[in-house]
PDB file of C-alpha atoms and ligand atoms in Angstrom:
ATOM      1  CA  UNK A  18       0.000   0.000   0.000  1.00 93.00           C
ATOM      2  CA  UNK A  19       1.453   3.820  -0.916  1.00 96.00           C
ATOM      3  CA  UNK A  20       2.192   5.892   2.701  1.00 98.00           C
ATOM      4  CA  UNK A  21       0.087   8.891   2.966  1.00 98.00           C
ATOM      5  CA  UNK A  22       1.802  11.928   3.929  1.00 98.00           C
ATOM      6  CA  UNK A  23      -0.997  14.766   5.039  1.00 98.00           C
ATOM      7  CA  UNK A  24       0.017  18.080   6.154  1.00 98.00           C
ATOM      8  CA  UNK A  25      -2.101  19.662   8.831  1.00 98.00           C
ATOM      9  CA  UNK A  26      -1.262  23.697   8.387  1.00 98.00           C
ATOM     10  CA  UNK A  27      -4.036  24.406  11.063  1.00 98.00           C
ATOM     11  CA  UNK A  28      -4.836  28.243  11.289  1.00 98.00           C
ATOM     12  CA  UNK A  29      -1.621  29.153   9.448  1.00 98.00           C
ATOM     13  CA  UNK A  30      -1.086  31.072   6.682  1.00 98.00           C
ATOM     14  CA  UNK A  31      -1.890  33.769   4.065  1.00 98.00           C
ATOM     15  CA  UNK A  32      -1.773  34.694   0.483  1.00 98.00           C
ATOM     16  CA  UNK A  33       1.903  35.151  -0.172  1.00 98.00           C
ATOM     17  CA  UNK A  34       3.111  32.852   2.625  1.00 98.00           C
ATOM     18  CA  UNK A  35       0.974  29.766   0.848  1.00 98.00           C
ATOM     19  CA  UNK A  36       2.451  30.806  -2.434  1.00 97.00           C
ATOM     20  CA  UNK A  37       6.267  30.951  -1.446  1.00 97.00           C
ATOM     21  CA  UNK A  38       5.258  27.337   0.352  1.00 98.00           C
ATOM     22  CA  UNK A  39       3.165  25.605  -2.131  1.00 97.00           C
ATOM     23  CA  UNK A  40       6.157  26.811  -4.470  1.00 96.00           C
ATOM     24  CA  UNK A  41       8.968  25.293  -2.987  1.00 96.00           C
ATOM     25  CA  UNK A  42       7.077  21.759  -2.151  1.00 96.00           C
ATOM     26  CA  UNK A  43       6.202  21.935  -5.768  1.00 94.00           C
ATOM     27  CA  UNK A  44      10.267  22.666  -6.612  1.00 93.00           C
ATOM     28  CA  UNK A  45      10.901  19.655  -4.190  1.00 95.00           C
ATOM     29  CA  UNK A  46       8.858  17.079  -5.252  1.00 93.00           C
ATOM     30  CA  UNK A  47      10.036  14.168  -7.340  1.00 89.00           C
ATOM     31  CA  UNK A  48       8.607  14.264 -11.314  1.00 85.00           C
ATOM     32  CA  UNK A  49       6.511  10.699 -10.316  1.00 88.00           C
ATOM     33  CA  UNK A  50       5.422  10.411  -6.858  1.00 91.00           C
ATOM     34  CA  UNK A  51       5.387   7.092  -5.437  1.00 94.00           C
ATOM     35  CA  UNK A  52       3.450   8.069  -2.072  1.00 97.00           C
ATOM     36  CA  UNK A  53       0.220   9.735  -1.487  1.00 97.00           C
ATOM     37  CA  UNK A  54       0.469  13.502  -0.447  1.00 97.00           C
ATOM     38  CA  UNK A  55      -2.109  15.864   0.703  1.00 98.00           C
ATOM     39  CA  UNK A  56      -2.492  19.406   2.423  1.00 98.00           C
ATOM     40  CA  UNK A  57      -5.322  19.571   4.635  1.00 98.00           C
ATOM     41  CA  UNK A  58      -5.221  23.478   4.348  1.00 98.00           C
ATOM     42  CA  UNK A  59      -7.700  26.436   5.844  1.00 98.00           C
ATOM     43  CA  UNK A  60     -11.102  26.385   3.941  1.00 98.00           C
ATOM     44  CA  UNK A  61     -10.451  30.229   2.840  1.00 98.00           C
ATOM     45  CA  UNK A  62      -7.573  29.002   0.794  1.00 98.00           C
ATOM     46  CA  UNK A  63      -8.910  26.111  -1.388  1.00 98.00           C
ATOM     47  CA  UNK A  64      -9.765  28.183  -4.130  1.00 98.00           C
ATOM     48  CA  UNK A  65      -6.155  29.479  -4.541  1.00 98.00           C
ATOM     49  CA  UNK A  66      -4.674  26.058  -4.113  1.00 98.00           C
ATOM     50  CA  UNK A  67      -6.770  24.782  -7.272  1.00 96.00           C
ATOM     51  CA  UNK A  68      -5.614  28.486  -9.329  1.00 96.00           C
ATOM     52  CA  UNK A  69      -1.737  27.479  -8.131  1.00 97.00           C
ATOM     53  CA  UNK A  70      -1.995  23.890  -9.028  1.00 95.00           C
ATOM     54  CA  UNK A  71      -3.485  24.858 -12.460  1.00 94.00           C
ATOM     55  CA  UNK A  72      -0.205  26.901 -13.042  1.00 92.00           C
ATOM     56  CA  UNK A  73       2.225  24.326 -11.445  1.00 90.00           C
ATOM     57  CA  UNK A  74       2.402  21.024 -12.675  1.00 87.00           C
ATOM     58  CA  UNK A  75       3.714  19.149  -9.636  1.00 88.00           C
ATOM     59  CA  UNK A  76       1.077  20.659  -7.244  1.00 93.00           C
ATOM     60  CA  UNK A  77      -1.600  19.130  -9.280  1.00 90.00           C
ATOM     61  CA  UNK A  78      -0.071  15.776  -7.723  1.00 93.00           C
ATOM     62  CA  UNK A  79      -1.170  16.785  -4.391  1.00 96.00           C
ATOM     63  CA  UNK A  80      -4.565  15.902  -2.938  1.00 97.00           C
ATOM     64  CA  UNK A  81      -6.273  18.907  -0.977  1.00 98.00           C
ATOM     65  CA  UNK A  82      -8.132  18.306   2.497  1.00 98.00           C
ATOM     66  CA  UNK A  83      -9.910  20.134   4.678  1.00 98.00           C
ATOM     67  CA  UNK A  84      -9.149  20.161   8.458  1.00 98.00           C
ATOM     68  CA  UNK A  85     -12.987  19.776   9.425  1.00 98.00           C
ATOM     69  CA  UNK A  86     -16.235  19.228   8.050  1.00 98.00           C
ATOM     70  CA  UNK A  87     -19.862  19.944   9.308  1.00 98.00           C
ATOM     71  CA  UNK A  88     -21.687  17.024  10.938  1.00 98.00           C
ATOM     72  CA  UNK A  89     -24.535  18.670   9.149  1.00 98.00           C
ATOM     73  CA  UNK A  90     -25.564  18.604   5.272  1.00 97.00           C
ATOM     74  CA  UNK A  91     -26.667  21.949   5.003  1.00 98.00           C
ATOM     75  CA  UNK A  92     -28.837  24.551   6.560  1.00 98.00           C
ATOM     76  CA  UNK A  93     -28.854  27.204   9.333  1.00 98.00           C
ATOM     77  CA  UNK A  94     -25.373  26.335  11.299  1.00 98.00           C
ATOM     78  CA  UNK A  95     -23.476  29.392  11.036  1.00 98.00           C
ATOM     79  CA  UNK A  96     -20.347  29.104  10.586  1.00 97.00           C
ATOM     80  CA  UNK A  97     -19.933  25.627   9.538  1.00 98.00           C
ATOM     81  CA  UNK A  98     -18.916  24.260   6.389  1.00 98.00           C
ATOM     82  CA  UNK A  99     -20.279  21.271   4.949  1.00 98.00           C
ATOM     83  CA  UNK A 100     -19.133  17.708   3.021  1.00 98.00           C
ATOM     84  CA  UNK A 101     -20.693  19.184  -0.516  1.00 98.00           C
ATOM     85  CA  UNK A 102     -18.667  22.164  -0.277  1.00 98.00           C
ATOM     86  CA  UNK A 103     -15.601  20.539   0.279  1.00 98.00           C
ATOM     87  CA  UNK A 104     -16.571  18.718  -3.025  1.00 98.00           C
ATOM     88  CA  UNK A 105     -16.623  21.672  -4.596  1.00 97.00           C
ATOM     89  CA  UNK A 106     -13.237  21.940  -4.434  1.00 97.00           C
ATOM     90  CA  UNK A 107     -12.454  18.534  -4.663  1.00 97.00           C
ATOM     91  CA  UNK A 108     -11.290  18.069  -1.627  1.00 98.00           C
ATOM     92  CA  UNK A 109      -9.929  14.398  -1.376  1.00 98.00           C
ATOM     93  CA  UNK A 110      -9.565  14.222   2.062  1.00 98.00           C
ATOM     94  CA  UNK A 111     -11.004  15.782   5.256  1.00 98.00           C
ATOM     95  CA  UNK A 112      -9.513  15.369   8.944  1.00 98.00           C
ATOM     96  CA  UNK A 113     -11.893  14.773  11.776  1.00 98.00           C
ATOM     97  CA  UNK A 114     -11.717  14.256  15.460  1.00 98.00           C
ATOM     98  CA  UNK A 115      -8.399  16.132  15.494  1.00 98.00           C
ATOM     99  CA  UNK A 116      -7.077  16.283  19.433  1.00 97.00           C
ATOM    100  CA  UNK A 117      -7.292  20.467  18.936  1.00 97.00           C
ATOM    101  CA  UNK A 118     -11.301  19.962  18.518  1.00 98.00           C
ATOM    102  CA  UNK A 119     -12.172  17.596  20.509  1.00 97.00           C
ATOM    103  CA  UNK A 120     -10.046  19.725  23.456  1.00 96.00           C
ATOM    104  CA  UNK A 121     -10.990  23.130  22.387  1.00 97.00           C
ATOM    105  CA  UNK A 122     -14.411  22.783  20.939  1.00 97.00           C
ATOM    106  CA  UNK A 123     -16.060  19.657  22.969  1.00 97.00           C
ATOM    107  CA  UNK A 124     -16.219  17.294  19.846  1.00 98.00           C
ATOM    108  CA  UNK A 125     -17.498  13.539  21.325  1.00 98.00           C
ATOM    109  CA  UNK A 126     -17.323  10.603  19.566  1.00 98.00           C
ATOM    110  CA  UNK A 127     -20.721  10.741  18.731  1.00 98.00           C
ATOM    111  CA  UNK A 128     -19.825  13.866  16.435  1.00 98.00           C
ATOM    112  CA  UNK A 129     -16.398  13.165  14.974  1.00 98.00           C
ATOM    113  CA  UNK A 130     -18.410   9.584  14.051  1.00 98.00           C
ATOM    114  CA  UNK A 131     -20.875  11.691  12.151  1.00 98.00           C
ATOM    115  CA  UNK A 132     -18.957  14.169  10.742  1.00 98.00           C
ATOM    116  CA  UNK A 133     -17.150  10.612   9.120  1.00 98.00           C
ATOM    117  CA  UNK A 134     -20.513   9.898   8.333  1.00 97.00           C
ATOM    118  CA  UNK A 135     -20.972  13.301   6.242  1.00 98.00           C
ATOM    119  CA  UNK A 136     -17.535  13.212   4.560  1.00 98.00           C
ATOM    120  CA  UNK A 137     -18.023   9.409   3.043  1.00 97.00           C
ATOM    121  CA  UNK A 138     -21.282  10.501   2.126  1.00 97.00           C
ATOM    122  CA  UNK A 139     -19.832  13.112  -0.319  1.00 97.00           C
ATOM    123  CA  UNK A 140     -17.245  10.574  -1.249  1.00 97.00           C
ATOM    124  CA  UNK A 141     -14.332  12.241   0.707  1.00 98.00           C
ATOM    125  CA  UNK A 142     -12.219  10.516   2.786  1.00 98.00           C
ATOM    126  CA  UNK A 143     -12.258  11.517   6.346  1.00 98.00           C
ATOM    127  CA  UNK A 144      -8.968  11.196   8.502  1.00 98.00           C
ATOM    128  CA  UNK A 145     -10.349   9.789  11.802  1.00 98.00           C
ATOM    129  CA  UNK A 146      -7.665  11.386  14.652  1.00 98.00           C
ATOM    130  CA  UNK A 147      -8.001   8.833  17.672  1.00 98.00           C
ATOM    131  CA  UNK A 148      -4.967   9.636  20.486  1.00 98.00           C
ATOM    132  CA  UNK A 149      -4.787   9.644  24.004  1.00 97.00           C
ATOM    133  CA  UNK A 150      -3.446  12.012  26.694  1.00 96.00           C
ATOM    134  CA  UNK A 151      -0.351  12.030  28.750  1.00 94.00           C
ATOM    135  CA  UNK A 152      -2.825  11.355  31.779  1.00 95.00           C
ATOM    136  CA  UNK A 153      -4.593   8.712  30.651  1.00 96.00           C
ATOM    137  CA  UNK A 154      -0.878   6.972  29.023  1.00 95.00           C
ATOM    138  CA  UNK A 155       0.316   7.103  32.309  1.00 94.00           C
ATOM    139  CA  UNK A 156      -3.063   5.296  33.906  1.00 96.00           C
ATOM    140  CA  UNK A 157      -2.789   2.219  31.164  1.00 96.00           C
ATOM    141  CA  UNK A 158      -5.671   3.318  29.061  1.00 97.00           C
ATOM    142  CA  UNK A 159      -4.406   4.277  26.036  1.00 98.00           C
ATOM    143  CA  UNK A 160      -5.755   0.832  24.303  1.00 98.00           C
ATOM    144  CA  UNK A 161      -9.097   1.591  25.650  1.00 98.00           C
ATOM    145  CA  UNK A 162      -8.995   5.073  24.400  1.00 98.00           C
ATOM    146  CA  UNK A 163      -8.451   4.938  21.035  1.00 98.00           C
ATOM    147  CA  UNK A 164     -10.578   1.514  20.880  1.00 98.00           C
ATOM    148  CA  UNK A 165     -13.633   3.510  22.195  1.00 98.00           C
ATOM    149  CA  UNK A 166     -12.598   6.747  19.991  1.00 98.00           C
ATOM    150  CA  UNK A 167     -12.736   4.066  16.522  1.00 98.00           C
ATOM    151  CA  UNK A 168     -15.713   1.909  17.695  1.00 97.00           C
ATOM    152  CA  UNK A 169     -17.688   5.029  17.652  1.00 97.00           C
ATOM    153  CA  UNK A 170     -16.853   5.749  13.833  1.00 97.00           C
ATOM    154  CA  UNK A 171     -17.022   2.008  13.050  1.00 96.00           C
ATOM    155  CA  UNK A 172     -20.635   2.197  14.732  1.00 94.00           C
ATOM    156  CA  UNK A 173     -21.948   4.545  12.682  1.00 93.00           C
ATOM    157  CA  UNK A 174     -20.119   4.175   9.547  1.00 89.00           C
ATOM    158  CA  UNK A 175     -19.533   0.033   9.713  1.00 83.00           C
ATOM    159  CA  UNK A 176     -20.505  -0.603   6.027  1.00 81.00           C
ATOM    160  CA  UNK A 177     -17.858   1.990   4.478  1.00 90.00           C
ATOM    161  CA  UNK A 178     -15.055   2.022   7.040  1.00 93.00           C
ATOM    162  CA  UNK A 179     -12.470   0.342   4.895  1.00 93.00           C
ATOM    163  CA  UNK A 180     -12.680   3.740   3.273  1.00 95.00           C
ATOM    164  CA  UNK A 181     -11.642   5.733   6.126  1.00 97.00           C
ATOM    165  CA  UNK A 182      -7.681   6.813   7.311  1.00 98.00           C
ATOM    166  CA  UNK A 183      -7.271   6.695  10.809  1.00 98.00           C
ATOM    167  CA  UNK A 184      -4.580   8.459  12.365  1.00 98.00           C
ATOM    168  CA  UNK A 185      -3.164   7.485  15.688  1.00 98.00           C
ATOM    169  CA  UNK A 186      -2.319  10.414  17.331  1.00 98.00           C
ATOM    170  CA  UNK A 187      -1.085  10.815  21.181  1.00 97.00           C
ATOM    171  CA  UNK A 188      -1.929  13.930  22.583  1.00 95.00           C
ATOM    172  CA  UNK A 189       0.972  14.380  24.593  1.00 94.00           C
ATOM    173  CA  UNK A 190       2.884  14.102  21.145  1.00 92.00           C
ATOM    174  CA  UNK A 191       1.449  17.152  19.207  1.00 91.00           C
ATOM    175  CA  UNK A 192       3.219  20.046  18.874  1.00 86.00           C
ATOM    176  CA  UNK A 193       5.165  18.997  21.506  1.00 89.00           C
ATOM    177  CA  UNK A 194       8.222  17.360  19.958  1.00 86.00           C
ATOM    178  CA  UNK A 195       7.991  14.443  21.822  1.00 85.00           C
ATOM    179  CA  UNK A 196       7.568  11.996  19.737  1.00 88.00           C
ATOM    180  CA  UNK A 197       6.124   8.151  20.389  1.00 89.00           C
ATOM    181  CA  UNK A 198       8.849   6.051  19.528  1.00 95.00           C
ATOM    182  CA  UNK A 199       8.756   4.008  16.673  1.00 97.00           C
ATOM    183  CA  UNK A 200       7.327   0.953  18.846  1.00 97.00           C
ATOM    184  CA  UNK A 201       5.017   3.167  21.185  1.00 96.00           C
ATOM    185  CA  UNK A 202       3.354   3.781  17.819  1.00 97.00           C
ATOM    186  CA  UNK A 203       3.169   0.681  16.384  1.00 98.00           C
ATOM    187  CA  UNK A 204       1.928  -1.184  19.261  1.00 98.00           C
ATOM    188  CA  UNK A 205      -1.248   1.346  19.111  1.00 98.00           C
ATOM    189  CA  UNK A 206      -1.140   0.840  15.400  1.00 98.00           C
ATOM    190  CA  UNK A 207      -1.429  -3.335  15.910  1.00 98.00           C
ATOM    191  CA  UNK A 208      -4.020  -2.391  18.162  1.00 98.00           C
ATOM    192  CA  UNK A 209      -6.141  -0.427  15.706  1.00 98.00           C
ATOM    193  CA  UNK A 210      -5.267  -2.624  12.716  1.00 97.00           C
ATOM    194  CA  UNK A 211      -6.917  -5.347  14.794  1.00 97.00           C
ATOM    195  CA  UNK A 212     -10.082  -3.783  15.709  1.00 97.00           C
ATOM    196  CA  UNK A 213     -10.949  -3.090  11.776  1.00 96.00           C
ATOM    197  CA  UNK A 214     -10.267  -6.513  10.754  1.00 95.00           C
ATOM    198  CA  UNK A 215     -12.653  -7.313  13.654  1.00 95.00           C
ATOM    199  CA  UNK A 216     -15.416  -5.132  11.504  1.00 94.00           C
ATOM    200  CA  UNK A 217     -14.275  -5.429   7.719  1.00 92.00           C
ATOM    201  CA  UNK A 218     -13.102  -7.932   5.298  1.00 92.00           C
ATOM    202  CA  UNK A 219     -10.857  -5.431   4.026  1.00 92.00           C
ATOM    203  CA  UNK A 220      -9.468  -3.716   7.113  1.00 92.00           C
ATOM    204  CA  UNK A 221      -6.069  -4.064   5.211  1.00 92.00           C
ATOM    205  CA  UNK A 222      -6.633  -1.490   2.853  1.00 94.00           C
ATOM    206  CA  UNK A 223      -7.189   1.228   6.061  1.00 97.00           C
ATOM    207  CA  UNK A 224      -3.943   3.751   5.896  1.00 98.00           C
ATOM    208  CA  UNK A 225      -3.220   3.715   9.644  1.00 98.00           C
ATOM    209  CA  UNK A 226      -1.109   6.446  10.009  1.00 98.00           C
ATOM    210  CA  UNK A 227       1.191   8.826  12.592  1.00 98.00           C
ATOM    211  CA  UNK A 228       0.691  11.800  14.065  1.00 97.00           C
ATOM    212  CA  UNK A 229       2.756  13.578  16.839  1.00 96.00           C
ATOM    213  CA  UNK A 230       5.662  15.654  15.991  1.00 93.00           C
ATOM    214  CA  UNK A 231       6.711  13.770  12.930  1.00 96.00           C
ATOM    215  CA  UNK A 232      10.050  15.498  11.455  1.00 96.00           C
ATOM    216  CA  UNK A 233      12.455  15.063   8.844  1.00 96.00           C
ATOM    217  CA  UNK A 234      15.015  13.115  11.172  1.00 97.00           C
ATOM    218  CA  UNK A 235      12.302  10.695  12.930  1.00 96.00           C
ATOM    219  CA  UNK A 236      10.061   9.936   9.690  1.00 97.00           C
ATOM    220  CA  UNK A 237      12.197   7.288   8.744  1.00 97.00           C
ATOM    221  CA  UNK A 238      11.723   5.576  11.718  1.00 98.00           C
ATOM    222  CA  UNK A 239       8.284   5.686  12.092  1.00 98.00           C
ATOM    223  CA  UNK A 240       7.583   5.093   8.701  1.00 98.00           C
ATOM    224  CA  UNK A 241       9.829   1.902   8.638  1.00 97.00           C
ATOM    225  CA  UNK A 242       7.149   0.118  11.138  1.00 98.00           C
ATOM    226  CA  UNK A 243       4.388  -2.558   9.467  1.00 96.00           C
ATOM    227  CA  UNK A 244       1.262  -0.636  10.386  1.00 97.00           C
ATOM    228  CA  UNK A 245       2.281   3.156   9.990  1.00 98.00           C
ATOM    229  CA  UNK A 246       1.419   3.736   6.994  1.00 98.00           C
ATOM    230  CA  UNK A 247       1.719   6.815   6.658  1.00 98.00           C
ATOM    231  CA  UNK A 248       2.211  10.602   8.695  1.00 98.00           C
ATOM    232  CA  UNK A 249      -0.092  13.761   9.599  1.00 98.00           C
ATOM    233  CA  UNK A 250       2.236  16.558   9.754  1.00 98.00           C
ATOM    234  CA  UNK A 251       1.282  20.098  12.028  1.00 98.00           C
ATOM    235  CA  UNK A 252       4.589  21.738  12.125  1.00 97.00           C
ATOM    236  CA  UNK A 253       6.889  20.499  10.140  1.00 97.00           C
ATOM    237  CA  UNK A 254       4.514  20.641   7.290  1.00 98.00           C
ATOM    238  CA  UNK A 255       5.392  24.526   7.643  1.00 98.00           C
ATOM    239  CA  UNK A 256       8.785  24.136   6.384  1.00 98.00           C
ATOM    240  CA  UNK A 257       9.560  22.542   3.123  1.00 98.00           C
ATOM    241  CA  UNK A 258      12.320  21.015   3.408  1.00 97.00           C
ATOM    242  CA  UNK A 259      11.393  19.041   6.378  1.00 97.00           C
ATOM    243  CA  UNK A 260       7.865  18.139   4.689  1.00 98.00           C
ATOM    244  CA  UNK A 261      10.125  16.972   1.648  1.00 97.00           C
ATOM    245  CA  UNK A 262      12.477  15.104   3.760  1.00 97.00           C
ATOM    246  CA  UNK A 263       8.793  13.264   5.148  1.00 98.00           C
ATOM    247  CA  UNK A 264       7.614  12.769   1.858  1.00 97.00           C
ATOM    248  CA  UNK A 265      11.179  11.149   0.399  1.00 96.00           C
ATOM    249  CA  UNK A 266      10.900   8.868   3.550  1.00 97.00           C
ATOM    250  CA  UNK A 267       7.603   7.798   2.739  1.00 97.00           C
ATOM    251  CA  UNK A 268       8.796   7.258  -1.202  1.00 94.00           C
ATOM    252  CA  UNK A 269      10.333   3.709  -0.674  1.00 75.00           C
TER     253      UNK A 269
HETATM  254  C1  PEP B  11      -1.161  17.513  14.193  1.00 93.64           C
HETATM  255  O1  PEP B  11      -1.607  18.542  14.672  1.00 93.64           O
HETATM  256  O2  PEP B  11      -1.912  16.771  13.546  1.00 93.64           O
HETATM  257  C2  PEP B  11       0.242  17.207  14.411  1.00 93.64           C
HETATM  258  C3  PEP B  11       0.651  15.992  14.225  1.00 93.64           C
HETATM  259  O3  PEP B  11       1.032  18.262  14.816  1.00 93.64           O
HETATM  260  P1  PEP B  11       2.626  18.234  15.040  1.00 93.64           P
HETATM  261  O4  PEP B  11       3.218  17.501  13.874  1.00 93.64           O
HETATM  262  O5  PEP B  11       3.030  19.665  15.072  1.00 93.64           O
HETATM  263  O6  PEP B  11       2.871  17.515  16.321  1.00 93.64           O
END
């Protein structure tokens, strides 16, 4: 299966500062790709992704996603943004459940499941984030965290989920740059990888991938593990040359 490299820019960015960065991935990137990448990029800016990657050839490689969807299809939510829209643009991929949202905003399981359920709708992917906190590492439950955080997607979405990415993220890992280790990870990864099989006959085509202050000098690692397949980059997907670094690591 190809690795999946996602960037996550969160809030970051602005007109010039997506052009000078979208340019140099675009100088960067290898003339055939042999991994999956996408930038899950603010919803303001999908319209001037599509005019750049009409004007540069290598860009049009890259998949755009969104970094949340509504759990809604349409109607009066203000402020939201819903699963057709991000069609529009042909958005490829959408995260959900991200650690940030379920923190900052008070997203359950119950909504990140349905806000899955929206994106496959549409025919996006969505990127499920499942991850646990330093507490609750520390107290032994990280297996029954991320179990309960998946069987609520695989609830409501059972039928589809081979079409879903999940990506195992440990709180205590983002933006921190502390880093699971390579094994850390893909014990949680064996984990998850078991719990699809348990509900699909094709759990193996699920992209499990990392999340968690990924960088140019532990990707390797990481990647080099059977069931991470693949990396959701915050920070270093800021800085070309450490999101290239990611992406040649993922290009075995
Ligand atoms: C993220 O926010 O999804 C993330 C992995 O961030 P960072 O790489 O900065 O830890």
């Amino acid at each position: 299966m190809k690795k999946l490299i996602a960037a996550n820019w969160k809030m970051n960015g602005s007109l010039a500062a997506n052009e000078a960065l979208l340019g140099a991935i675009a100088s960067g990137l290898p003339a055939e790709l042999t991994c999956e990448v996408a930038v899950c990029i603010p919803a303001p800016y999908w319209a001037q992704f599509r005019l750049l990657a009409a004007s540069m050839p290598s860009l049009a490689s890259l998949a755009l996603g969104a970094q949340d969807v509504s759990s809604h299809a349409s109607g009066a939510f203000t402020g939201e943004v819903s699963a057709t829209m991000l069609k529009d643009f042909a958005c490829r991929y959408v995260i959900v459940g991200h650690s940030e949202r379920r923190q900052y905003h008070g997203e359950s399981d119950a909504l990140v499941a349905a806000k899955a359920q929206q994106a496959l709708a549409a025919g996006i992917t969505p990127v499920v984030c499942v991850g646990e906190t330093l507490a609750e590492r520390e107290a032994g439950k990280t297996t029954e965290i991320v179990k309960r955080q998946l069987a609520a997607v695989i609830h409501a979405n059972g039928h589809c989920i081979s079409e879903i990415v999940v990506a195992y993220e440990p709180v205590w890992a983002i933006g921190t740059g502390k880093t699971a280790s390579p094994q850390e990870a893909q014990a949680v990864h064996a984990v998850l990888r078991a719990q699809l099989t348990a509900a699909s006959a094709h759990a193996d085509r699920v992209k499990i991938i990392y999340g968690g202050s990924m960088n140019g000098s532990n990707a390797a690692s990481l990647l080099a593990q059977p069931d991470i397949d693949g990396g959701l980059i915050g920070g270093a997907s800021l800085k070309a040359t450490e999101f290239l670094t990611i992406v040649s690591a993922a290009s075995i």
